[in-house]
């Protein structure tokens, strides 16, 4: 408990300085000074077990082995094992750094040009729904910030609904939705026996949900499995969403890294075509290699422009209550790249390059696994897309991978294929084959 020393107390301390050691001085009540007992108010706080993904990142960092391999957190590494600075982003940095504009607060909804550019990526260039003013978009603190603002807002206006997430999903989905107060259950998604999406089970579960249930969907590069639905399957899901009046919340953090920037937005655009109201959380962390800048967006697709105006107001209020307004620097880089035709084209080529490299590494991993264990059918890895592959790895395998081979993956068996390169992929295939024997 803090105690206040007034000016004459300080004079007394100064007077005693020469006769008392400092530690005694601080503990001894001085004439005219009241010290209060420590209250240990925060003793009620329980210990945090740590986040399964972020804790592993720390363990990897602290591992002294030179040949350790990080396939845990979803970060894109280049073939040299470095997190790249994209050339398009470097050019934007050079332009932004010469600006002498003062650093002002952004509006609650963020940088307007950034929001407009985010809409174009998600809904398509010159999309009719955007022109009609039916999409309300704000800049958020990464994709997680978008999920948080969106789930807080939905919880406030739909206090009786529950939320459903895929089984499995990114750990933070449950944490964020529960943090907003939702009861969260899962819908079946990935079948460990077939190593593929169990689409019939997924559809059956979605069909059985009460109207307005919030359903969190990954439009592309499913995290953690990398197993995506085909456009025809998404059409069936859209039909269920529309007929059951479900509330879709899309989390698209890897747009462009699955099949391409437009192909990966198939579900977003199919829901628009089906005239649905829904939310989309977007992230630029991976596709701009700008993890620390926390650049995301939240869009609400509404029935008309008037409703979208109110949605924007409620998102602004949710932001104001949480962090007031988003940070400016990262958004200025993304905006500069997306709004300059030359930089935009350069960036698109860089996204393509990341996607192609990851796919090549996935194929090299499969070849390595086949060479190590030809009797096993590894083809399930080949239908997975994006930053992750999903292997039948259990907790015990994971510990062996880490301790014996210095290969870090998260407990669910998710492999970040972006951490593979021509120098380590054969070693990784050998490590997997050894623990899975
Ligand atoms: C991941 O899934 O590894 C990334 O999205 C990073 C994170 O915050 O978990």
XYZ file of N, CA, C and O and ligand atoms in Angstrom, residues 51 53-54 72-75 144 170 223 254 286 388 414, ligand 1:
65
model
N -0.368 -19.238 -22.951
C -1.043 -19.559 -24.203
C -0.265 -20.678 -24.891
O 0.965 -20.623 -24.975
N 0.253 -21.494 -27.919
C 1.075 -21.137 -29.090
C 2.198 -20.189 -28.678
O 3.377 -20.418 -28.973
N 1.841 -19.141 -27.942
C 2.843 -18.123 -27.620
C 3.898 -18.643 -26.636
O 5.067 -18.265 -26.706
N 5.982 -23.865 -35.075
C 4.868 -23.705 -34.128
C 4.003 -22.505 -34.504
O 2.969 -22.673 -35.171
N 4.418 -21.302 -34.149
C 3.549 -20.132 -34.355
C 3.352 -19.865 -35.857
O 4.239 -20.155 -36.671
N 2.196 -19.298 -36.194
C 1.902 -18.983 -37.589
C 2.627 -17.737 -38.064
O 2.050 -16.652 -38.130
N 3.911 -17.899 -38.379
C 4.716 -16.802 -38.948
C 5.238 -17.291 -40.281
O 5.609 -18.454 -40.404
N -7.263 -10.446 -34.038
C -7.817 -10.737 -32.704
C -8.659 -9.564 -32.215
O -9.720 -9.762 -31.612
N -8.477 -22.474 -33.946
C -7.434 -21.679 -33.300
C -7.854 -21.467 -31.837
O -9.006 -21.082 -31.576
N -7.271 -22.932 -39.727
C -6.276 -22.971 -38.648
C -6.872 -23.784 -37.503
O -7.857 -23.343 -36.922
N -5.592 -15.395 -43.476
C -4.570 -15.910 -44.399
C -4.989 -15.723 -45.849
O -4.608 -16.514 -46.718
N -0.003 -11.670 -41.536
C 0.770 -12.657 -42.299
C 1.017 -12.159 -43.720
O 2.108 -12.306 -44.247
N -0.636 -24.024 -42.726
C -0.559 -25.158 -41.803
C -0.784 -26.496 -42.466
O -1.524 -26.612 -43.448
N -0.432 -29.398 -35.307
C -0.358 -28.410 -36.384
C 1.103 -28.119 -36.722
O 1.911 -27.852 -35.841
C -1.099 -18.720 -34.933
O -2.175 -19.314 -35.072
O -0.041 -19.285 -34.662
C -1.053 -17.233 -35.147
O -2.309 -16.768 -35.501
C -0.420 -16.506 -34.041
C -1.272 -16.468 -32.794
O -1.493 -15.355 -32.308
O -1.695 -17.497 -32.284
